[in-house]
Coordinates of C-alpha atoms in Angstrom, one line a residue:
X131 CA 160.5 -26.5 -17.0
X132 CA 160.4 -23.4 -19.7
X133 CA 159.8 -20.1 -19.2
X134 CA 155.9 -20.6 -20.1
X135 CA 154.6 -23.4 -17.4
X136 CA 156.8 -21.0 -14.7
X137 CA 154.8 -18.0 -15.8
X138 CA 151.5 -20.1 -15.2
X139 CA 152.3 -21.6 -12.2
X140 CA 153.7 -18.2 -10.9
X141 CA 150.2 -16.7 -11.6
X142 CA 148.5 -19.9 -10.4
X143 CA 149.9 -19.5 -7.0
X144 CA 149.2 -15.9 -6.6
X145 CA 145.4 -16.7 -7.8
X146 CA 145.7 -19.1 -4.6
X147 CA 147.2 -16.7 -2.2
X148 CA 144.7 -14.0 -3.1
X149 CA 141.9 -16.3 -2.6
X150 CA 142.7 -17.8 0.6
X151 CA 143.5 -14.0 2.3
X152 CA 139.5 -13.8 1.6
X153 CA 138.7 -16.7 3.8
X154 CA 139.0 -14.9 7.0
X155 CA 135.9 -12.7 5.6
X156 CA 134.0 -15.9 5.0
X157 CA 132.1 -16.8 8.9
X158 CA 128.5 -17.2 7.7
X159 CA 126.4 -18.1 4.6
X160 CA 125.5 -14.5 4.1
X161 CA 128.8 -13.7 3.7
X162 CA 129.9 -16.5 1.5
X163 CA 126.8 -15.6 -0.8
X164 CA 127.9 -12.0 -0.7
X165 CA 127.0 -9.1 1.8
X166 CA 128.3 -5.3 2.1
X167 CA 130.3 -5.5 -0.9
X168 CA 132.0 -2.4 -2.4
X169 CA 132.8 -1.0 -5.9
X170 CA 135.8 -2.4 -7.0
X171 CA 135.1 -5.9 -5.7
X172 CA 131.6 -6.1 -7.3
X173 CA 133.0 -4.7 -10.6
X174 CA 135.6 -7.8 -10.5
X175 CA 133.2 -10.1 -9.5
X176 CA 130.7 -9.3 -12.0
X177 CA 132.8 -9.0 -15.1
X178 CA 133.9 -12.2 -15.1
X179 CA 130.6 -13.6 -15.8
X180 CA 131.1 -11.4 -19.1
X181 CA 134.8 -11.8 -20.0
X182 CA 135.1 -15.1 -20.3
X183 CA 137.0 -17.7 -22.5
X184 CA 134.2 -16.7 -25.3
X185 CA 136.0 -13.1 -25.3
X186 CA 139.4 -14.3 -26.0
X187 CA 139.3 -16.9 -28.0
X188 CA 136.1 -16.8 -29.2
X189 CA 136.0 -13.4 -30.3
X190 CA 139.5 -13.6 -32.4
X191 CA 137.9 -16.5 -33.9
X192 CA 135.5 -14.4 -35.0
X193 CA 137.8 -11.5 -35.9
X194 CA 140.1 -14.1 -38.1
X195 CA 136.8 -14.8 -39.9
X196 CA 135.3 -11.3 -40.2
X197 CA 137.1 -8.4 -39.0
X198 CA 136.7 -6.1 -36.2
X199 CA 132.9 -6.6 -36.0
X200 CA 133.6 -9.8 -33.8
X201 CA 134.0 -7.4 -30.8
X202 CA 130.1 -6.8 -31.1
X203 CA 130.4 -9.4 -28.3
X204 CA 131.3 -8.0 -25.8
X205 CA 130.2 -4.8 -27.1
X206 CA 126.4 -6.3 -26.6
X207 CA 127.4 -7.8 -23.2
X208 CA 128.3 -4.1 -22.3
X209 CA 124.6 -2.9 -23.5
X210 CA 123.0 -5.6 -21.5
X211 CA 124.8 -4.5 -18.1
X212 CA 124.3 -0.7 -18.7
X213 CA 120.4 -1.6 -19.3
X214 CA 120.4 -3.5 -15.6
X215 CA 122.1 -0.7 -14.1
X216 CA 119.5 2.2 -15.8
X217 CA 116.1 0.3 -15.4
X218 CA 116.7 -3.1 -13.1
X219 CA 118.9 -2.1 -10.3
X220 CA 117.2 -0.2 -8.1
X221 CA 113.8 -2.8 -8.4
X222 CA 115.7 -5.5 -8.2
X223 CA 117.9 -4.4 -5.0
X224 CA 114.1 -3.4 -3.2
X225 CA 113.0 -7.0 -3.2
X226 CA 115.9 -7.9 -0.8
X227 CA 116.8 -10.9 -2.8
X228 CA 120.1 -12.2 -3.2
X229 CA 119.6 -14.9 -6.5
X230 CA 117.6 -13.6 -9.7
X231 CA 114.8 -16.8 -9.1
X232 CA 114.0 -14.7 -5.6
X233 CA 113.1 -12.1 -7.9
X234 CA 111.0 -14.1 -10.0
X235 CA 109.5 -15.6 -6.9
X236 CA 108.6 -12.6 -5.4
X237 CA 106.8 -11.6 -8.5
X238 CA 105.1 -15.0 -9.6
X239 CA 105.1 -17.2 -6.8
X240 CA 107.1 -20.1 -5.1
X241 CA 106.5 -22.3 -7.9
X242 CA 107.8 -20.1 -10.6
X243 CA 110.8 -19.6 -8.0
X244 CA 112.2 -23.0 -8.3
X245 CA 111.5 -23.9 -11.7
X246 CA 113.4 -20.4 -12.7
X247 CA 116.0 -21.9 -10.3
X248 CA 116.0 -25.4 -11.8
X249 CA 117.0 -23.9 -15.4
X250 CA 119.5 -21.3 -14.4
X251 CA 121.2 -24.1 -13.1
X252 CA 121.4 -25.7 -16.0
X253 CA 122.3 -22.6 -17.7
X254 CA 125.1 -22.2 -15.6
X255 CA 126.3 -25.6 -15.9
X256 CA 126.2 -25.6 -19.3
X257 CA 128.3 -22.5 -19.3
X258 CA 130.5 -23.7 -16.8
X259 CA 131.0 -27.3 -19.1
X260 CA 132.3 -24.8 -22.4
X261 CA 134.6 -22.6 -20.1
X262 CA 135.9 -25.6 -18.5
X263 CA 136.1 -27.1 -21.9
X264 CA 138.4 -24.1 -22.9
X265 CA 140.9 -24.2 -19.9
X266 CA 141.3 -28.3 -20.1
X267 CA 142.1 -27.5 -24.2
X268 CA 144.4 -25.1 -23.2
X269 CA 146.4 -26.9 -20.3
X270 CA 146.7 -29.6 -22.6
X271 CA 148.8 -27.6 -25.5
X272 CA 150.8 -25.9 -23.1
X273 CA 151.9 -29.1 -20.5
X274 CA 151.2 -32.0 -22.7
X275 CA 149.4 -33.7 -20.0
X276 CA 145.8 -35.2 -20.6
X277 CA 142.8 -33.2 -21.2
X278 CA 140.8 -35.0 -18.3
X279 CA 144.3 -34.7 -15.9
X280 CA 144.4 -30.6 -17.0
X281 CA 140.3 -30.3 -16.2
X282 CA 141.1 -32.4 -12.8
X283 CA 144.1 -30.0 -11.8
X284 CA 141.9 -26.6 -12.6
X285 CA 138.6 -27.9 -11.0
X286 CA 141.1 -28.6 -7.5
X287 CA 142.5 -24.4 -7.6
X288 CA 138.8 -23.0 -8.6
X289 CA 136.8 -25.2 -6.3
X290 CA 139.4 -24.6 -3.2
X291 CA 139.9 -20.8 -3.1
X292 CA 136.1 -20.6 -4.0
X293 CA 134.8 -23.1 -1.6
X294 CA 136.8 -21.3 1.4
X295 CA 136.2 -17.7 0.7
X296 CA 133.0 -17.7 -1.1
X297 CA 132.1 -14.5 -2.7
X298 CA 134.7 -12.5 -1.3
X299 CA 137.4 -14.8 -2.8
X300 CA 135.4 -14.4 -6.2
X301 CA 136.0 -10.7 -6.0
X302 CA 139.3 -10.9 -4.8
X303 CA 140.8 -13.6 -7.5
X304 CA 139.1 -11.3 -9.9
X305 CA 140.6 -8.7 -9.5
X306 CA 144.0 -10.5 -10.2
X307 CA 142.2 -11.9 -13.1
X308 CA 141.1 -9.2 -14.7
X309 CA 144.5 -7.4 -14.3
X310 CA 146.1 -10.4 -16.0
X311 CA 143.7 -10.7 -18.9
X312 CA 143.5 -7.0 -19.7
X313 CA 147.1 -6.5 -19.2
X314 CA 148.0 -10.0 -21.2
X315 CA 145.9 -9.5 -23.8
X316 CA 147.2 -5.4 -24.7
X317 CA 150.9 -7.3 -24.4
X318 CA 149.6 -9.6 -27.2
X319 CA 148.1 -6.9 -29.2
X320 CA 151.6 -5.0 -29.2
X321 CA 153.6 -8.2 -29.5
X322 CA 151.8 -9.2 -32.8
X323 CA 152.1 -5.7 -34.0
X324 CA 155.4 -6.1 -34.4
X325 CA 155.2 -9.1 -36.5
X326 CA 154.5 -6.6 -39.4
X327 CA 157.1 -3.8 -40.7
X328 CA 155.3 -0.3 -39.8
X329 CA 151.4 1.0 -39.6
X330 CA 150.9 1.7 -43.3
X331 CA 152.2 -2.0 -43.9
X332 CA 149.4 -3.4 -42.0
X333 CA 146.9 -0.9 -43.2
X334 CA 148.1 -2.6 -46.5
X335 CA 147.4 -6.0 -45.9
X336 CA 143.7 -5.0 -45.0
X337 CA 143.5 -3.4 -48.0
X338 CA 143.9 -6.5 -49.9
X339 CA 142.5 -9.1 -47.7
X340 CA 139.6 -6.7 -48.0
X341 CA 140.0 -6.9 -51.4
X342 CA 140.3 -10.8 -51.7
X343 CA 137.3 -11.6 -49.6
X344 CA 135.0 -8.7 -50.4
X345 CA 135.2 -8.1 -46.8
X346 CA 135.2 -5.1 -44.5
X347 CA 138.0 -6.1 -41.9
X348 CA 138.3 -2.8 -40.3
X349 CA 134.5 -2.3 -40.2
X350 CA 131.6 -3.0 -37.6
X351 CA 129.3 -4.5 -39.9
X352 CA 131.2 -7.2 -41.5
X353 CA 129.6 -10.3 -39.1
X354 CA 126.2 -9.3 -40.2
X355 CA 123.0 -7.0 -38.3
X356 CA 121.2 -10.6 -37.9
X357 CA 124.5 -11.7 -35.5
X358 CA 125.3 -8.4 -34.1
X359 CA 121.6 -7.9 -33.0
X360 CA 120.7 -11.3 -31.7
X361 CA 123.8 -10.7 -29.5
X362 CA 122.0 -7.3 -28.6
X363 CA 118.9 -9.4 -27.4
X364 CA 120.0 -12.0 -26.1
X365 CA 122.6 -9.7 -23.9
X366 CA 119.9 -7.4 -23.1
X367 CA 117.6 -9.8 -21.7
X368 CA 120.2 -12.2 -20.4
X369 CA 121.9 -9.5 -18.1
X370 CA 119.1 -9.2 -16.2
X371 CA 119.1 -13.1 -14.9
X372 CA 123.3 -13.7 -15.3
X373 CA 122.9 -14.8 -11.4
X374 CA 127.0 -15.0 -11.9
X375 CA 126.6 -11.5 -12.9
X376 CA 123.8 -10.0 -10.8
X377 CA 124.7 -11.6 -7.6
X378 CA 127.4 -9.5 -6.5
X379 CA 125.5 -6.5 -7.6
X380 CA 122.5 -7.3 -5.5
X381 CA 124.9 -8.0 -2.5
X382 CA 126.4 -4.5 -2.8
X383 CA 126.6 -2.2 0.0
X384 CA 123.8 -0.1 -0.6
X385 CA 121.7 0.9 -3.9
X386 CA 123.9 3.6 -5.6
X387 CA 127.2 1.2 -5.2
X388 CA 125.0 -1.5 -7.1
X389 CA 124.1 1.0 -10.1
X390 CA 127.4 2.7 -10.3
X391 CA 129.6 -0.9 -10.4
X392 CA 126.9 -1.9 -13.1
X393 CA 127.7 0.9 -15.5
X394 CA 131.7 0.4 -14.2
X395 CA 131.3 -3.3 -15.1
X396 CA 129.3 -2.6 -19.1
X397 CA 132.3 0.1 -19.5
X398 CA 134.6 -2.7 -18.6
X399 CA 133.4 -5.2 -20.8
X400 CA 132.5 -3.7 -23.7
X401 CA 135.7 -2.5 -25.1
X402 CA 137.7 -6.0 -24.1
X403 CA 136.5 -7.5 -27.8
X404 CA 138.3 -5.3 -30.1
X405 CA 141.7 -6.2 -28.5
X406 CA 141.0 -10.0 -29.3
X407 CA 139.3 -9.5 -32.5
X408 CA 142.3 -7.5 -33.6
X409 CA 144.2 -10.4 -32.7
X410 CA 142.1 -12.3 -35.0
X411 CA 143.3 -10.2 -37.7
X412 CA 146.7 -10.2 -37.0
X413 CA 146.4 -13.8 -37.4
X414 CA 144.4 -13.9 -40.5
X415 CA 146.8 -11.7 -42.1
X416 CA 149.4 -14.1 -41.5
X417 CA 147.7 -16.9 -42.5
X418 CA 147.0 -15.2 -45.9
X419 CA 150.6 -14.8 -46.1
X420 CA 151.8 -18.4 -45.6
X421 CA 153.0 -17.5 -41.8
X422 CA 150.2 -19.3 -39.7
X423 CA 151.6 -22.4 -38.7
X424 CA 150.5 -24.8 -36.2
X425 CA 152.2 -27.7 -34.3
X426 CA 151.5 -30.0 -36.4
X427 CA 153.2 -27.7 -39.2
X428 CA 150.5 -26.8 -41.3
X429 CA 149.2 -23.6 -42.7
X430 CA 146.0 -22.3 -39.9
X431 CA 143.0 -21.5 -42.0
X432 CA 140.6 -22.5 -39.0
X433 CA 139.7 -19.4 -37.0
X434 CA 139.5 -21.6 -33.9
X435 CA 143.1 -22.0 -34.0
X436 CA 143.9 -18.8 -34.9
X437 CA 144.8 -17.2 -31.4
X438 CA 147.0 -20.4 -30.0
X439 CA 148.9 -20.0 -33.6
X440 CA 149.1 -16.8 -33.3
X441 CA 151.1 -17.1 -29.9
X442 CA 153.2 -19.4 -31.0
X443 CA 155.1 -17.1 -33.2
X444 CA 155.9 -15.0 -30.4
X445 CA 158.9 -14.9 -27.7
X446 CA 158.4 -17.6 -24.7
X447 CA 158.2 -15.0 -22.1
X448 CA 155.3 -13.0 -23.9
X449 CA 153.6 -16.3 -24.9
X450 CA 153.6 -17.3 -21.1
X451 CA 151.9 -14.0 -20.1
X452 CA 149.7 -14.1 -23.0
X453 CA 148.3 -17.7 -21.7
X454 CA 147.8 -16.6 -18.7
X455 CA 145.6 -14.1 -19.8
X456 CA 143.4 -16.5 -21.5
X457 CA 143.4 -18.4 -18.5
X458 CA 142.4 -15.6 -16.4
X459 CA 139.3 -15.1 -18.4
X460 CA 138.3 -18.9 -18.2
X461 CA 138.8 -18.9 -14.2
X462 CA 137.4 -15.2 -14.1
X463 CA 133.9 -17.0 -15.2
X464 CA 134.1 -20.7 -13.8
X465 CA 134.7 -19.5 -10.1
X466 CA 131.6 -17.0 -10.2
X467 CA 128.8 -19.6 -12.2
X468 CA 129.8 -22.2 -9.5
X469 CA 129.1 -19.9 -6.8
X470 CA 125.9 -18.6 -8.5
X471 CA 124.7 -22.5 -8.8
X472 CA 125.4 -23.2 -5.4
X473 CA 123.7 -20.1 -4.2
X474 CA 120.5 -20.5 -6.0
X475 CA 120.3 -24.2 -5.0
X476 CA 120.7 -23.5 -2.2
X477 CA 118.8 -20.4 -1.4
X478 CA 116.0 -21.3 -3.7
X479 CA 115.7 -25.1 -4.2
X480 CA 116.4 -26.0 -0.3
X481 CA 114.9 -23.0 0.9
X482 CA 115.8 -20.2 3.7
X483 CA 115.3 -22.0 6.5
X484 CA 115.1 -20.6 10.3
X485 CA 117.5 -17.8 11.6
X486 CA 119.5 -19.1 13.8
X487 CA 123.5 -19.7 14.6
X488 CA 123.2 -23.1 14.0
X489 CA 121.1 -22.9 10.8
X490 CA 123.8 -20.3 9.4
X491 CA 126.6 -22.9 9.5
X492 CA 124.3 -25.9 8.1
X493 CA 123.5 -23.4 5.3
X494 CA 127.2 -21.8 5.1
X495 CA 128.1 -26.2 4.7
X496 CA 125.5 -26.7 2.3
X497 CA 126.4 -24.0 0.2
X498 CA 129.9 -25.1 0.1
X499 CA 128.9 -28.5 -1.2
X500 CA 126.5 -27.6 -3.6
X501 CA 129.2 -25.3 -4.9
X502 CA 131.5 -28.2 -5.1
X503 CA 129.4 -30.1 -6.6
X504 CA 128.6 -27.4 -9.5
X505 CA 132.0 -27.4 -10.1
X506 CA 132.6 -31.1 -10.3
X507 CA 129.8 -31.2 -12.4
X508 CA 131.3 -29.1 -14.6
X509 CA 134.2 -31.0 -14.6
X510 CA 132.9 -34.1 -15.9
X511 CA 131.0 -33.0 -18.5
X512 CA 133.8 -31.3 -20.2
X513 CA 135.4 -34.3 -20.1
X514 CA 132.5 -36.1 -21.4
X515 CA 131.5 -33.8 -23.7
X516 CA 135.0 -32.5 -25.1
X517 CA 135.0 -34.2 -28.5
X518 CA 130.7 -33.3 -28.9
X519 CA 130.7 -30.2 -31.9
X520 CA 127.7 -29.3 -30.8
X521 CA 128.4 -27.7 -27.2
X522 CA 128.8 -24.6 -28.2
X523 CA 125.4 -24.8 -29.9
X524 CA 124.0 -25.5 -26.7
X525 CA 125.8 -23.0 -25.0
X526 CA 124.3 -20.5 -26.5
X527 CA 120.5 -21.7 -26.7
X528 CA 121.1 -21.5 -23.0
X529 CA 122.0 -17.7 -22.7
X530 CA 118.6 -17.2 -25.3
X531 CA 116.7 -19.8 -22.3
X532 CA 118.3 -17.3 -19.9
X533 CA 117.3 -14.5 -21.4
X534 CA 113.5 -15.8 -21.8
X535 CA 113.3 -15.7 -17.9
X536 CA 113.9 -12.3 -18.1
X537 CA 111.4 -12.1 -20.4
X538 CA 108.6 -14.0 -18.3
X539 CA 109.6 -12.0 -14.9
X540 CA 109.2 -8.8 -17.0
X541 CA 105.6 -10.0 -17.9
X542 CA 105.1 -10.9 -14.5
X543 CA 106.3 -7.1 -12.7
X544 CA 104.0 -5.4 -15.4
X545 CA 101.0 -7.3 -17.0
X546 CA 98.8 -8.2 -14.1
X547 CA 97.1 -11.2 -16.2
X548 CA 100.5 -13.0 -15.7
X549 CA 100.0 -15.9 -13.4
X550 CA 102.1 -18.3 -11.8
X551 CA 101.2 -21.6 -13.1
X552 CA 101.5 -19.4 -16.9
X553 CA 105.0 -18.8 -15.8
X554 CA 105.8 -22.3 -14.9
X555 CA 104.5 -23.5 -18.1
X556 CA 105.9 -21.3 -20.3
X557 CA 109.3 -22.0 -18.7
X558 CA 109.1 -25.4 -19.5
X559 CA 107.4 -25.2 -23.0
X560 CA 110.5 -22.3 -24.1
X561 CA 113.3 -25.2 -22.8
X562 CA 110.8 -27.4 -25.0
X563 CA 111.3 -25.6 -28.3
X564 CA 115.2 -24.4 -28.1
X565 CA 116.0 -28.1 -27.4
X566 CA 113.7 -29.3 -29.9
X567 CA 114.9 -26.4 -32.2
X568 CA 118.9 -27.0 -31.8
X569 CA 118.2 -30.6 -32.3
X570 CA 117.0 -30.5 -35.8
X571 CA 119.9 -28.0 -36.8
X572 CA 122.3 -30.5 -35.4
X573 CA 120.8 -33.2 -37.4
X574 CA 120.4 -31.2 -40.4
X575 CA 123.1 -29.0 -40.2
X576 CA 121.0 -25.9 -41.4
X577 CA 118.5 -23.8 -39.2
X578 CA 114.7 -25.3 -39.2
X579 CA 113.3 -22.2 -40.9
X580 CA 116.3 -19.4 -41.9
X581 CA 119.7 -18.5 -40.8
X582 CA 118.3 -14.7 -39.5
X583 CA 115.9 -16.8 -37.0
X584 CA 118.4 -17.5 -34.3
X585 CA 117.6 -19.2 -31.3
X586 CA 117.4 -15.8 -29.5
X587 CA 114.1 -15.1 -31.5
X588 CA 112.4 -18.3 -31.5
X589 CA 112.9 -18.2 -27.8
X590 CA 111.6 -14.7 -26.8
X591 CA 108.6 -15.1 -29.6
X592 CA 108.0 -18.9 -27.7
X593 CA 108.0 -17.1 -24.2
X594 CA 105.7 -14.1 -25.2
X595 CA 103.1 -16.0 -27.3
X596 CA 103.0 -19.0 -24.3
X597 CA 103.1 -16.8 -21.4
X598 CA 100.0 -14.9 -22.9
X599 CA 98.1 -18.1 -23.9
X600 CA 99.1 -20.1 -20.9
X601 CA 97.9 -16.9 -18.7
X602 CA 94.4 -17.1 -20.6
X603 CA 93.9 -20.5 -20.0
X604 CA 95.2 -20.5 -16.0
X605 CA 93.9 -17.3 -15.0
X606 CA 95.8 -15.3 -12.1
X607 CA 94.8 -16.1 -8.6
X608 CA 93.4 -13.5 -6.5
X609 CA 95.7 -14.1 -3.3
X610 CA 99.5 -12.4 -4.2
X611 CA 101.9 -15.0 -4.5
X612 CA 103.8 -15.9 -1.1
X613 CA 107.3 -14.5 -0.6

């Protein structure tokens, strides 16, 4: 066994351990969905839903390709989180909710409850399928077993520790995560560094890639306004109804712990990109000189390889560390959007239910199911979708669906025409048109109308022009919607 599958497993089983000391916190549903929860553990808890495998690889793709502008990511992803904790904390803590379709419920109705519900569910599998996607990639390289046995293995060691330890073991795996993937990743940075001969000698070779590509490599502009603000928008709006996100910050303690771990959590995950796209840099730097090689011995133009290459060409031991760090932001995400699809099936699908002792533990069991079954789910469809190009296309036309809810619930908390059967039905119609949209630019291979239209536009201009006419045509009901 070498030195990289010890460091995994070694940081495998201390994910485990960590995550089966929170069980003993787990005795009811309330607590596996998250109650009392402090700073620290809601900061871990919630970042993952932000630094995921998107972040790492993702993000150096996007450096190898552009430059430093790639960590607009999770730059925007830090804006969204600091606009919940300004504006959306406090309102959202007041309804006593703990899932983001509560909140829409409480403001539109039971209806618009459960089909909110119903699509952050598939959001969140859809999510779950591209990170799971990532880890069954990776686990492949690095063992040389199958992608399905790799997806099998991981699914087993996310679905246990979560299943047993709920939200607490979310928090608490986190936070082991999140030391492994900052830490990891810095180690990287450092490591490739030293691949060239001094500062100036890197500040060179910007110089002239700049040069070659008509670039701007150390620049934030370089990816384009039309990337860097759909990001904006779509992270904006999507913050507020990430359930993975929000759902630790709505169990929080009390109201100022949930504000203050928000603006912990943005100041967290903004800065996270730079390290990566500099990574992508590093990489693209080598590539230009002839030193990017991948297993298959040839020279890595591809940006999507650019990262794996890239840790190739460093010593075992760092390599080892350096996967583990990618890992950690895969499982840092998975564990959290199975949780937040069990929860809101659970809690908003099935319903509440009475209080009582014995309703608690046929909750607490349903909610462990339906979490295992989110996460099988997830499973399978990266194995059945592993090959498809176009996931990642869908991936992100659901964050833009996500962020359209926010959209709707916002017209719902402050324009009082805004009724519940409107909401519904503009739901439905917004799904309609991203899936109709992302359809003809698979087929085509160009967007329907221009490349600045992204799906983030056409989704929040389809929300706000159907809310309003659907509203018109269904007017509000005078009785408030139920609770």
């Amino acid at each position: 066994m070498n030195i990289t599958i010890i460091i995994l497993v070694l940081y495998f089983a201390a994910v485990m351990a960590v995550g089966f000391l929170a069980t003993r916190r787990t005795k009811s549903a309330a607590a596996f969905h998250g109650t009392e929860m402090g700073l620290f553990a809601i900061v871990c808890a919630s970042a993952g839903e932000w630094l995921g495998g998107t972040a790492t690889t993702g993000v150096a793709e996007y450096g190898f390709m552009y430059g430093l502008s790639g960590a607009w990511y999770t730059v925007s992803n830090g804006i969204g989180v600091m606009f919940l904790a300004l504006f959306f904390t406090k309102l959202y803590r007041s309804t006593g909710c703990i899932t983001v379709p509560g909140i829409v419920g409480k403001f539109l109705g039971q209806k618009a409850k459960k089909m909110s519900a119903l699509l952050l569910i598939i959001v969140m599998l859809a999510v779950g399928v591209s990170q799971m996607i990532a880890a069954g990639k990776l686990g492949q390289s690095l063992t040389g077993f199958s992608f399905s046995a790799c997806c099998v293995a991981f699914t087993l060691i996310f679905i246990a520790y979560t299943l047993l330890g709920g939200m607490h073991a979310v928090a608490s795996t986190n936070k082991v995560h999140l030391f492994v993937m900052y830490g990891g990743m810095i180690f990287a940075l450092l490591g490739a560094f030293r691949l060239f001969d001094s500062g100036p000698d890197f500040r060179s070779e910007v110089g002239a890639l700049d040069r070659l590509t008509g670039g701007d490599f150390l620049g934030m502009t370089a990816i384009g306004l039309p990337k860097v603000s759909s990001w904006i928008i779509a992270s904006v709006l999507g913050a507020c109804t990430a359930q993975a996100g929000i759902q630790p910050v709505l169990a929080a303690k009390d109201v100022p712990t949930a504000k203050k771990a928000c603006m912990l959590t943005a100041l967290v995950t903004a800065p996270f990109g730079f390290i990566s796209a500099a990574l992508g840099i590093i990489a693209r730097l080598l590539s230009e000189r002839g030193e990017l090689i991948d297993i298959s011995g040839h020279l890595v133009t591809d940006g999507k390889l650019a990262l794996m290459a890239l840790i190739a060409k460093l010593p075992a031991a760092s390599g080892g560390v350096i996967l583990a760090a990618i890992l950690a932001a895969i499982l840092s995400t998975i564990s959290p959007i199975i949780l937040a699809a069990g929860t809101m099936f659970v809690k908003d699908i099935c319903g509440e239910g009475a209080v009582s002792e014995a309703h608690d533990k046929r909750q607490l069991t349903l909610s462990r199911a339906a979490t295992a079954a989110a996460g099988i789910i997830c499973s399978a469809g990266a194995i059945a979708l592993v090959d498809n190009s176009a996931i990642l296309d869908l991936v992100y036309s659901a964050y833009s669906l996500r962020g359209t809810i926010f959209v709707i619930l916002l017209m719902g908390i402050f324009w009082k025409r805004a009724s519940e059967k409107a909401a519904c039905l503009s739901m439905a119609f917004t799904a309609a048109v991203l899936i109709g949209w992302v359809a003809v630019s698979f087929v085509t291979g160009k967007p329907p109308v221009a490349e600045w239209l992204t799906d983030t536009y056409v989704a929040v201009f389809a929300a706000v022009a159907s809310m309003a006419v659907f509203s018109a045509i269904y007017p509000k009901q005078e009785q408030a919607p139920s609770n």
